[in-house]
Coordinates of C-alpha atoms in Angstrom, one line a residue:
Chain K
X1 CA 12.3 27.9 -20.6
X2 CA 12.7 25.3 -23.3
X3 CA 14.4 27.0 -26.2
X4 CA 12.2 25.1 -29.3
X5 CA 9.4 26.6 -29.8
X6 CA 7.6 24.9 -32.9
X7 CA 8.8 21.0 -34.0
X8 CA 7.1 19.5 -37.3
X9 CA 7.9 16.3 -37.6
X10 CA 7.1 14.2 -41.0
X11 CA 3.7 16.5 -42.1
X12 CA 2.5 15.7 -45.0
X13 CA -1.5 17.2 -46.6
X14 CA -3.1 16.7 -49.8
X15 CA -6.1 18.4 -51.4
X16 CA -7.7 15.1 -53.4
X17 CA -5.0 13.2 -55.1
X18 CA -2.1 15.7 -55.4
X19 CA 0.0 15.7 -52.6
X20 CA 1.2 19.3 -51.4
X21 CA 3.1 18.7 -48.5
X22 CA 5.5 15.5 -48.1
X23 CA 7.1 14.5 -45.4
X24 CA 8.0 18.0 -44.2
X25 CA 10.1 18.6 -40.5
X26 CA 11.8 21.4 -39.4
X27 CA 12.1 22.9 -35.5
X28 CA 12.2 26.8 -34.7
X29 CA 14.0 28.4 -31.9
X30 CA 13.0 30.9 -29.6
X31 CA 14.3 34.2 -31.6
X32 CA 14.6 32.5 -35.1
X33 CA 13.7 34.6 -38.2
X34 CA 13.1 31.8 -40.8
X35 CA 12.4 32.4 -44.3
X36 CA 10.6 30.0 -46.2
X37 CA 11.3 30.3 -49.8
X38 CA 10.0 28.7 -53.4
X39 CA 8.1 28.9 -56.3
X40 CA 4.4 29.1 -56.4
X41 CA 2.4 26.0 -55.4
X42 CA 5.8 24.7 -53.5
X43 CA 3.8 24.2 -50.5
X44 CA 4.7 27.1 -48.6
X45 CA 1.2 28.8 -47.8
X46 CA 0.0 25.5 -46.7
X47 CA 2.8 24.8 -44.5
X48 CA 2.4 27.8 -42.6
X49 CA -1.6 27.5 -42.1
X50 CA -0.7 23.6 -40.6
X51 CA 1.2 25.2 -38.2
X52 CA -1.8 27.0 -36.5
X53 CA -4.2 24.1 -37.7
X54 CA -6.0 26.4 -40.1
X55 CA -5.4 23.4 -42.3
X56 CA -5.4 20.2 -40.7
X57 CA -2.5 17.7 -41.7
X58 CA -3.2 14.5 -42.8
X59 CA -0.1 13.1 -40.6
X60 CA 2.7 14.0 -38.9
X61 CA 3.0 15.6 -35.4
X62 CA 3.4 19.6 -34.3
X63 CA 5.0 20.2 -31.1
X64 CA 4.4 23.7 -29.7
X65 CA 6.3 25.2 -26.8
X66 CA 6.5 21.2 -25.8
X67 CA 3.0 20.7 -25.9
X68 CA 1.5 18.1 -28.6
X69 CA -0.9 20.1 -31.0
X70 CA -4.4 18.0 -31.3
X71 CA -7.5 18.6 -33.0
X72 CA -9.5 19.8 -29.9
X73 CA -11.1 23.0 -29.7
X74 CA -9.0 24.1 -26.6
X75 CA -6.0 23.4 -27.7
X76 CA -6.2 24.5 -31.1
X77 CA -7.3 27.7 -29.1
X78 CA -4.7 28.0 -26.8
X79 CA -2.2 27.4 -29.5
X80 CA -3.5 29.9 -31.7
X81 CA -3.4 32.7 -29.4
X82 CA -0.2 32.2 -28.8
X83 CA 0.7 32.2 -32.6
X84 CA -0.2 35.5 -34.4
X85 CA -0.5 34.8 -37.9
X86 CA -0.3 37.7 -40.4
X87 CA -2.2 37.3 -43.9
X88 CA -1.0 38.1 -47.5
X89 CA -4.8 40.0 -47.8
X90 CA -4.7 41.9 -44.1
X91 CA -7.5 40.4 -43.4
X92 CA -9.2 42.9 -41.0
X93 CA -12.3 43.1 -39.9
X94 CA -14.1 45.8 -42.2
X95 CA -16.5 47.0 -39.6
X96 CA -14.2 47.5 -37.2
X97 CA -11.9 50.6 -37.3
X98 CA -7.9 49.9 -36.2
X99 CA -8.3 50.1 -32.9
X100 CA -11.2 47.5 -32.7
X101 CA -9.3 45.5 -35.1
X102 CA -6.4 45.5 -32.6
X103 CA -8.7 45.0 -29.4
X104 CA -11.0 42.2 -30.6
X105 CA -9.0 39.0 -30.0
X106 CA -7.7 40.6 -26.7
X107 CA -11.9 40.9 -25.7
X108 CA -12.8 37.6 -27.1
X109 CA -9.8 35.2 -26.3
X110 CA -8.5 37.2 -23.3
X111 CA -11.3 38.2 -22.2
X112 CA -10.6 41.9 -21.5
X113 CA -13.0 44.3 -21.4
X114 CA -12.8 46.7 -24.5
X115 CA -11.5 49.8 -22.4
X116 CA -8.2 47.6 -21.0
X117 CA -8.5 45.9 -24.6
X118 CA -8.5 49.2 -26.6
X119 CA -5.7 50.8 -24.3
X120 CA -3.4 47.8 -25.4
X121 CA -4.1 47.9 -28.8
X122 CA -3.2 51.3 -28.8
X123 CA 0.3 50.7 -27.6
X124 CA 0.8 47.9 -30.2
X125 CA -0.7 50.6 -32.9
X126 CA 2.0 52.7 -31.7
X127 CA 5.2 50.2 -32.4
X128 CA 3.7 50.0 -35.8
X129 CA 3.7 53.8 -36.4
X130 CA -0.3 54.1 -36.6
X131 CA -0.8 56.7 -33.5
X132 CA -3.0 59.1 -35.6
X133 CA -4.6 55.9 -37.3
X134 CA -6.1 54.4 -34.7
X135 CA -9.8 55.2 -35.9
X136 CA -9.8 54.8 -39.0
X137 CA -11.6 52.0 -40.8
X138 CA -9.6 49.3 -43.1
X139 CA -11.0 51.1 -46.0
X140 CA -9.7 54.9 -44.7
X141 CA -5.9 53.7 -45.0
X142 CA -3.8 52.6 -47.6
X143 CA -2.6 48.9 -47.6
X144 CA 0.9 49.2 -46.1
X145 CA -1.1 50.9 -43.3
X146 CA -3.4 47.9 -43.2
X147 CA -0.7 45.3 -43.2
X148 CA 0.3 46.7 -40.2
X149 CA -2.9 46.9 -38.3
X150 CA -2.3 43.6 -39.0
X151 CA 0.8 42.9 -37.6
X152 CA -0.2 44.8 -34.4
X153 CA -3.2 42.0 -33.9
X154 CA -1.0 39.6 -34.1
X155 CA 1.4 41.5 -31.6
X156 CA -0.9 42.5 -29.2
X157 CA -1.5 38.6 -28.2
X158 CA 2.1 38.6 -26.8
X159 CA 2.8 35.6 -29.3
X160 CA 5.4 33.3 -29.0
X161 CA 5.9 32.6 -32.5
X162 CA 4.7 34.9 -35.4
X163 CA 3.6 33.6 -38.9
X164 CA 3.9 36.1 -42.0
X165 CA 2.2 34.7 -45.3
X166 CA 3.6 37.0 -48.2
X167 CA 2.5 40.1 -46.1
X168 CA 4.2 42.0 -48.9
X169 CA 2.7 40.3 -52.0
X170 CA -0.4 42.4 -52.2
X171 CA 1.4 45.9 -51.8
X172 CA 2.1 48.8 -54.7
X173 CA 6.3 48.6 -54.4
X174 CA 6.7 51.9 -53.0
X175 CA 4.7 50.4 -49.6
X176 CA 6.2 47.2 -48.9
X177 CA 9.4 49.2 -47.4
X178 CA 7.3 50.3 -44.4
X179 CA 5.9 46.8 -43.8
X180 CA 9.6 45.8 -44.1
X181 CA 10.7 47.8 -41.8
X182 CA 8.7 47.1 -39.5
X183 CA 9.4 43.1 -39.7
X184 CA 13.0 44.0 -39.6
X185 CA 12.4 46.3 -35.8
X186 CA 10.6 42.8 -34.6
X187 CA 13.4 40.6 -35.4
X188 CA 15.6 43.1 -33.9
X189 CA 13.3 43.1 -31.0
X190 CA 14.3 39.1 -30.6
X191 CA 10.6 38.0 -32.3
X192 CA 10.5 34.3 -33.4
X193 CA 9.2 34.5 -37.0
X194 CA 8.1 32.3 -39.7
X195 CA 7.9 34.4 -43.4
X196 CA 7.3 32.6 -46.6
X197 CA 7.6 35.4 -48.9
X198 CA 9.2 36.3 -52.3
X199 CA 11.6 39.5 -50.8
X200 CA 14.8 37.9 -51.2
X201 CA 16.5 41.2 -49.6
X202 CA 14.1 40.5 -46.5
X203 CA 15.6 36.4 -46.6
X204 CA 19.2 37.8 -46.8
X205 CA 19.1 40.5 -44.7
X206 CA 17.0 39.6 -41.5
X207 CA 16.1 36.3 -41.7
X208 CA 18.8 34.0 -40.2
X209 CA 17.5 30.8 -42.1
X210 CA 16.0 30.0 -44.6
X211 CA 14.1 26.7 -45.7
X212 CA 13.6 26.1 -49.3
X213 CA 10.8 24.3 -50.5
X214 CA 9.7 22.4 -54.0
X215 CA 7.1 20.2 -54.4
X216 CA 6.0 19.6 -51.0
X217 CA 9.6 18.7 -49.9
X218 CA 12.3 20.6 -47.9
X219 CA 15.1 21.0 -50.3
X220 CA 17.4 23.0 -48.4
X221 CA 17.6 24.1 -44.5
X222 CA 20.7 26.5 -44.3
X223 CA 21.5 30.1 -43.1
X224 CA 21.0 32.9 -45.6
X225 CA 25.2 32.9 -46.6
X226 CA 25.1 29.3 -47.8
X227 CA 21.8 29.4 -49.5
X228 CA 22.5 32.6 -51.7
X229 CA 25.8 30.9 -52.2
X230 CA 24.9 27.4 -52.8
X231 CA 25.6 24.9 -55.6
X232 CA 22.5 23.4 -55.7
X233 CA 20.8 23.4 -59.5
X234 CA 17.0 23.9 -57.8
X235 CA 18.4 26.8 -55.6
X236 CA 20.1 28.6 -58.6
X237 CA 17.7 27.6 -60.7
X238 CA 15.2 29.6 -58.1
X239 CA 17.5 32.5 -57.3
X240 CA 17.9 33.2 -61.3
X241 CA 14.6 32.9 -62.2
X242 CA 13.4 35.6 -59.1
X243 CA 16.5 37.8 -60.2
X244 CA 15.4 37.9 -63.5
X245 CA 11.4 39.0 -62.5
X246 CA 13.0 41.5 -60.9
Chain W
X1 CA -29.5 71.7 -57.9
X2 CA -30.2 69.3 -61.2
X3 CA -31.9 67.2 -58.7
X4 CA -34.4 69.4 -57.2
X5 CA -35.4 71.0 -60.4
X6 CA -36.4 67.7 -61.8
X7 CA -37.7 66.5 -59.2
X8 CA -40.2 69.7 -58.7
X9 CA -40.5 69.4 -62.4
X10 CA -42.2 66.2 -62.0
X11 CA -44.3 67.0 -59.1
X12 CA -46.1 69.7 -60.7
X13 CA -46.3 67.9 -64.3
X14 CA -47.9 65.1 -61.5
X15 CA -49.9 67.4 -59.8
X16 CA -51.4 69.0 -63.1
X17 CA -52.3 65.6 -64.6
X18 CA -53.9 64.3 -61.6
X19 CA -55.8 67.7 -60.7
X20 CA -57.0 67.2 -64.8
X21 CA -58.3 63.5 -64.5
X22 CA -59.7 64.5 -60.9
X23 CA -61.9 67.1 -62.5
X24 CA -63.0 65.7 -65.7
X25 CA -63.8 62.6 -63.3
X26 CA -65.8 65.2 -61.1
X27 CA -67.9 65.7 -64.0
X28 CA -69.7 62.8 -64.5
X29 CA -69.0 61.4 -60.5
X30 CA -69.7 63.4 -57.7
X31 CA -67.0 63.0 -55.1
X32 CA -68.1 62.6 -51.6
X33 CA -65.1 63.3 -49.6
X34 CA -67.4 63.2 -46.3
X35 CA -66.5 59.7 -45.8
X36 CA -63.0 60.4 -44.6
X37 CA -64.3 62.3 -42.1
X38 CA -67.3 60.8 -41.0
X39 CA -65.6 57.1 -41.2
X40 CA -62.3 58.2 -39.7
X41 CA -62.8 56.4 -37.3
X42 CA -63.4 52.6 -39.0
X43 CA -59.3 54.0 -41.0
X44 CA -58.2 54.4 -37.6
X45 CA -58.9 51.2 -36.3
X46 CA -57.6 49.5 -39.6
X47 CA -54.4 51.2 -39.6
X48 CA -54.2 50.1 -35.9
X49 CA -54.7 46.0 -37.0
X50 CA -52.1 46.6 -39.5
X51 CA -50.0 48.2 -37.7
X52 CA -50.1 45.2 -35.0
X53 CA -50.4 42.6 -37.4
X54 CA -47.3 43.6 -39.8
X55 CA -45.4 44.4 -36.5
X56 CA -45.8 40.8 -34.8
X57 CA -45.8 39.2 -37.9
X58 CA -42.4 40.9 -38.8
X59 CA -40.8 39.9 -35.7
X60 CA -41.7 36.5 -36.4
X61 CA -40.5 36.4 -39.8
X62 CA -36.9 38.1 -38.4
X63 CA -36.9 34.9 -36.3
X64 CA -37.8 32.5 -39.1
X65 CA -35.4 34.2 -41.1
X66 CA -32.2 33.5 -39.0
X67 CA -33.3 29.9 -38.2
X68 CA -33.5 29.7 -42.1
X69 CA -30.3 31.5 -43.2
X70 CA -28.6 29.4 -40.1
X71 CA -30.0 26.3 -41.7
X72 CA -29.0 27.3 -45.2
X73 CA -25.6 27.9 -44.7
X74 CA -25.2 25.4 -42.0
X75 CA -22.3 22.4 -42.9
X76 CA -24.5 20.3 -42.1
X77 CA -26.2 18.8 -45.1
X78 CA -29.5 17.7 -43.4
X79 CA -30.1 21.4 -42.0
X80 CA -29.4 22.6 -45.2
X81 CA -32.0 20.4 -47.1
X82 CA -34.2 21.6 -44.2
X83 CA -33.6 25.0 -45.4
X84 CA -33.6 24.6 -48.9
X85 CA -37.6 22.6 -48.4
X86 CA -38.6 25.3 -46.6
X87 CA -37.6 28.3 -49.0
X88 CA -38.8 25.9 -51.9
X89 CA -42.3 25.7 -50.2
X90 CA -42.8 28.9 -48.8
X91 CA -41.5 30.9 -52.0
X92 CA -43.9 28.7 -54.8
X93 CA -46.6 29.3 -53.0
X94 CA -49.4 32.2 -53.1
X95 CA -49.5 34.2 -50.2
X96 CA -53.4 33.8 -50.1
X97 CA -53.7 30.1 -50.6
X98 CA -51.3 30.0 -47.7
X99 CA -53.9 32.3 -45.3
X100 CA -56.8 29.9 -46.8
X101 CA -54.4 27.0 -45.7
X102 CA -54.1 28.0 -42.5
X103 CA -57.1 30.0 -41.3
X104 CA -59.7 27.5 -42.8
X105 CA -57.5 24.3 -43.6
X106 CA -55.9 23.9 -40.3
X107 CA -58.3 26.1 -38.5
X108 CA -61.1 23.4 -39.0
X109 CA -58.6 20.7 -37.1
X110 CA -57.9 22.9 -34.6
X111 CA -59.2 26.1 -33.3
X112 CA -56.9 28.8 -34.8
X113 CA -57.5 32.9 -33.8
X114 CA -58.0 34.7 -37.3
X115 CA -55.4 37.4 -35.8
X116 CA -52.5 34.4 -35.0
X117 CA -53.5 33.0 -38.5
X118 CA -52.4 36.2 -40.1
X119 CA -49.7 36.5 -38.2
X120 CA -48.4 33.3 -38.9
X121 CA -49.1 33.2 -42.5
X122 CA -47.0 36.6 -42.9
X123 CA -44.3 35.4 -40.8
X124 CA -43.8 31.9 -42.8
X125 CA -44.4 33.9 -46.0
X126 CA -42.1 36.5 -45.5
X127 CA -39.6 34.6 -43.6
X128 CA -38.1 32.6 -46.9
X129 CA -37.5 35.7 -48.6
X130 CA -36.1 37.4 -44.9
X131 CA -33.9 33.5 -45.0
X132 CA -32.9 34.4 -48.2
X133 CA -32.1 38.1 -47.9
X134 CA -29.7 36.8 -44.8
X135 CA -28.0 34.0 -46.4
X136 CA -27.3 36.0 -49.0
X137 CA -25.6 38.9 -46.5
X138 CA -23.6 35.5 -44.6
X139 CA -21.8 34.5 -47.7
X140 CA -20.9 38.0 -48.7
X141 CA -18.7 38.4 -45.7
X142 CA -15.2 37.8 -47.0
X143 CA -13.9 34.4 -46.1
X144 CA -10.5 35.6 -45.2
X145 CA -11.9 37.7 -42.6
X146 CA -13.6 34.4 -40.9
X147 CA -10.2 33.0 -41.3
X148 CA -8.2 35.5 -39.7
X149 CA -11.0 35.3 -36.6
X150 CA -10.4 31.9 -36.8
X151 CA -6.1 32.4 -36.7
X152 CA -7.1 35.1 -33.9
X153 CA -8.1 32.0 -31.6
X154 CA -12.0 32.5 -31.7
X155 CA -14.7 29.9 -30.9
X156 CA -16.9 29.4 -34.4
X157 CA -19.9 30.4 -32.1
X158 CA -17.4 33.9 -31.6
X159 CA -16.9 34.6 -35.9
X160 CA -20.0 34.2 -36.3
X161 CA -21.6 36.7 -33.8
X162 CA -18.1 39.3 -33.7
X163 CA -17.1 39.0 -37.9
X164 CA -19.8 37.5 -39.5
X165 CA -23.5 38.8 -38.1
X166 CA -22.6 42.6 -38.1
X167 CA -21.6 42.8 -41.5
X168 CA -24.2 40.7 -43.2
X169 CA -26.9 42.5 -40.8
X170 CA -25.5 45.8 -42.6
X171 CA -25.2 43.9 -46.0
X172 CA -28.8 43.0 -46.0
X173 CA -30.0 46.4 -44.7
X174 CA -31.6 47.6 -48.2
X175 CA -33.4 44.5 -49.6
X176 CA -35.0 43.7 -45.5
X177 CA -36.3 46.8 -46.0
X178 CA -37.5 46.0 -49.5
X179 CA -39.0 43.1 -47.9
X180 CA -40.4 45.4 -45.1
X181 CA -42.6 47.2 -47.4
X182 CA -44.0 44.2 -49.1
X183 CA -44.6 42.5 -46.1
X184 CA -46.9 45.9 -45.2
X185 CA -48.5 45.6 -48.8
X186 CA -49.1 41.5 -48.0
X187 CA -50.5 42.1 -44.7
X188 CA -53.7 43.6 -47.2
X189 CA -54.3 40.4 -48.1
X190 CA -55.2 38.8 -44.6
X191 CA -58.5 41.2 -45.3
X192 CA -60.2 37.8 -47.0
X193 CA -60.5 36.4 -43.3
X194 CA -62.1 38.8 -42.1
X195 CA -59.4 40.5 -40.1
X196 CA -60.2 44.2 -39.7
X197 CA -56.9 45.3 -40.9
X198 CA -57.1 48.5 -43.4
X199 CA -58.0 47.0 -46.4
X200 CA -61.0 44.9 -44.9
X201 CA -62.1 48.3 -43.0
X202 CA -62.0 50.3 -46.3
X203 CA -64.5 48.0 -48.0
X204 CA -66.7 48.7 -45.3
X205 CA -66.9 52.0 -45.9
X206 CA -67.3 51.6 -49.3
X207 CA -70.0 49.2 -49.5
X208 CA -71.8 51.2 -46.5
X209 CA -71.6 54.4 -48.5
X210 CA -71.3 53.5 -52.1
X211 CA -68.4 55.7 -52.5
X212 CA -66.0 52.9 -53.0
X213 CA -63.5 55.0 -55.2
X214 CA -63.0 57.8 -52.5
X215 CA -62.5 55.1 -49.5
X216 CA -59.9 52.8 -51.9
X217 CA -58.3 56.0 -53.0
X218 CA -57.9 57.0 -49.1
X219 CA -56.7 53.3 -48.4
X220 CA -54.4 53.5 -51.4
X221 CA -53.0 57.1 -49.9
X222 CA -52.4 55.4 -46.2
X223 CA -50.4 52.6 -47.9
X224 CA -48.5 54.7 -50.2
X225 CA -47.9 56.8 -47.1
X226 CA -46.8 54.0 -44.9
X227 CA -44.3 52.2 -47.5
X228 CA -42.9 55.6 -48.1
X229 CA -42.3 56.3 -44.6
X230 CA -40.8 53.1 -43.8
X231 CA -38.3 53.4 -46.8
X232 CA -37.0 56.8 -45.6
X233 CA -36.3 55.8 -42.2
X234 CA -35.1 52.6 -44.2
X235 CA -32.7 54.8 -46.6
X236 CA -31.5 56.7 -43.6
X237 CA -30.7 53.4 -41.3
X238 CA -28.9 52.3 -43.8
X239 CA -26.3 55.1 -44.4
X240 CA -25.9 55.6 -40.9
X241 CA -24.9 52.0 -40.5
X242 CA -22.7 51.9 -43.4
X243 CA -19.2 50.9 -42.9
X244 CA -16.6 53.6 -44.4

């Protein structure tokens, strides 16, 4: 099997006259943990919702798994069931209670019935730690909990690539260590992951690249050593200003 | 505990003011309650054309109602003025000029059944507000739940019946049964073409045996009975359906 899994090559999207993302191309390899770091309104939400066409580019082409990413209903279908993406807000379904939230895309992209459907998102409820959760509705568990009801529908697609935006943004402190962990078994696990987030002890620890971005533009595409070590004025610039929030 | 004391507290503060005006009234009017019984029959077969009518004209309205809130939140901007005409229309308008319209206007083009003409007024009537009630329930689903259905791989035609249609169903649960209720107290008005629905049947009985006030105040007790009803099993609908 080809060992790319997702090319962008020269992207670039506005919203109206200002430009968000220019020029932007990167690849990702199978088992990659990249973390994609900046300031707010660098680009890097939007970035990672072009990936799954949840925003359309203006230009540029996506390749994934070797395949040309077009703006036809079955391919942007195919492509996102093989992409789970996981949101800053969870994002579950409130009527739905974990399990369902789990099972849904298995019944309604797969096709599965809901008893096969449910039995799978069971497992996947399990890796996450949520065994005695799996009936309880978004609003019966706390958001760590959530986040990874969340993470399990995206894992229970069998995705080849997995896209986190800021899952950790919206959590109290004292939760974002079980969402961590989490992330951390999947990378173990050999997961391909894109995370734009603002934990730089997730970008230094697991990720093993990271791409920083300002103004629209890839500044930097390194591995975690060189970029928390790097001369760069924008990257210090960066790293002092989060060291000092914190 | 505080609730059932005030609440009996009312009812017999109620009770006692009623039971005063009844029998000061009884003074100077002698009540013929006889007409309930004898008549019962002419009530029965009222309640029995409302009963139809607001039923078929409800599930028409349920109809018009989705077409309408589909229309209205549609991206496409024709559908939308569609939509938007429609609820304009239907919501400046009196619900009896609407009857006249249709019963008389268009029934002296074509040849229109006083029953269908009722139903069909309610339904149009009723539907904007239904429209309204459901558009309303469509936008209040979070977008970032259409989004992750969206992320998940679904068809739009999928979000909309999996994400978006159970929760503004639930969402719109109260104020449809709001609507319910009015659409019963409405139907009354479908009386002024002749359709033996309660209201028409109680003037009957009135003018037949003079005692008007007893056979309104019996009409007045079946509607106050029938609203009541329908906003229990409303009330209770609703919290079953709730989501946690």
């Amino acid at each position: 099997m080809n060992n790319t899994v997702l090319i962008m090559n020269n992207i670039c999207k506005s919203f109206g006259s200002t430009s968000v993302l220019r020029n932007v191309s990167f690849k990702v390899n199978r088992g990659d943990v990249l973390a994609i770091l900046g300031r707010s309104g660098a680009g890097k939400t939007t970035l990672l919702r072009t990936i799954n066409y949840l925003i359309e580019p203006n230009s540029g082409e996506i390749y994934f798994n070797g395949t040309k990413v077009i703006n036809r209903r079955q391919t942007i279908r195919s492509v996102r069931s093989k992409i789970g993406f996981v949101f800053q807000n969870f994002n579950l379904i409130r009527h739905l209670n974990a399990i369902d939230n789990v099972a849904l895309p298995l019944v309604k992209v797969k096709n599965m019935n809901w008893r096969q459907a449910r039995k799978q998102a069971e497992k996947a409820l399990i890796d996450v730690d949520l065994a005695d959760k799996t009936s309880n509705y978004p609003s019966q568990l706390s958001g760590g909990q959530q986040q990874r009801v969340g993470i399990a529908r995206a894992l229970v697609m069998e995705p080849d690539l997995l896209l986190f935006d800021e899952p950790t943004s919206a959590l109290d402190p004292s939760l974002v260590g079980e969402v961590m962990n989490v992330m951390r078994k999947l990378s173990l696990l050999g997961k391909t992951m894109i995370v734009v987030t603002h934990e730089m002890r997730f970008a230094e620890n697991t990720a093993n690249r990271i791409i920083f971005m300002e103004n629209g533009e890839i500044i930097e595409d390194t591995d975690p050593i060189s970029f928390f070590n790097s001369d760069s004025v924008e990257i210090k610039g960066f790293l002092n200003s989060v060291s000092e929030a914190v | 505990m505080k609730k059932l004391v005030s609440r009996s507290l009312i009812i017999i503060i109620l009770s006692g003011f009623i039971a005063i005006v009844y029998f000061s009234m009884s003074r100077v009017y002698p009540f013929n309650w006889d007409v309930a019984v004898k008549y019962y029959r002419l009530f029965l077969m009222g309640l029995e054309m409302t009963g139809k009518l607001t039923a078929v004209s409800l599930g028409f309205a349920l109809l018009t109602g989705v077409v309408i809130a589909l229309l209205r939140t549609s991206k496409i901007q024709v559908f939308q003025d569609l939509g938007t005409i429609y609820v304009w229309f239907f919501r400046n308008m009196p619900l009896l000029v609407i009857i006249l319209l249709i019963y008389y206007g268009l029934g002296s083009v074509f040849s229109i059944d006083r029953f269908w003409a009722g139903v069909f007024s309610l339904a149009f009537f009723e539907g904007a507000y239904i429209g309204e009630i459901f558009r309303a329930g469509i936008e209040a689903v979070p977008k970032g739940e259409i989004e992750a259905g969206e992320a998940m791989g679904l068809y739009s035609y999928q979000v909309t019946l999996s994400i978006v249609f159970p929760q503004a169903f639930r969402i719109s649960i109260p104020p449809l049964i709001g609507q319910m209720v009015s659409l019963i107290k409405d139907s009354s008005l479908v009386s002024v073409i002749a359709l033996g629905d309660l209201t028409m049947r109680a003037r009957q009985v009135g003018t037949q045996t003079l005692a008007s006030l007893e056979a309104y105040l019996i009409l007045a007790g079946i509607y106050l009975a029938m609203t009541s009803i329908l906003s229990y099993v409303g009330r209770k609908l609703e919290r079953r359906l709730a989501i946690p």
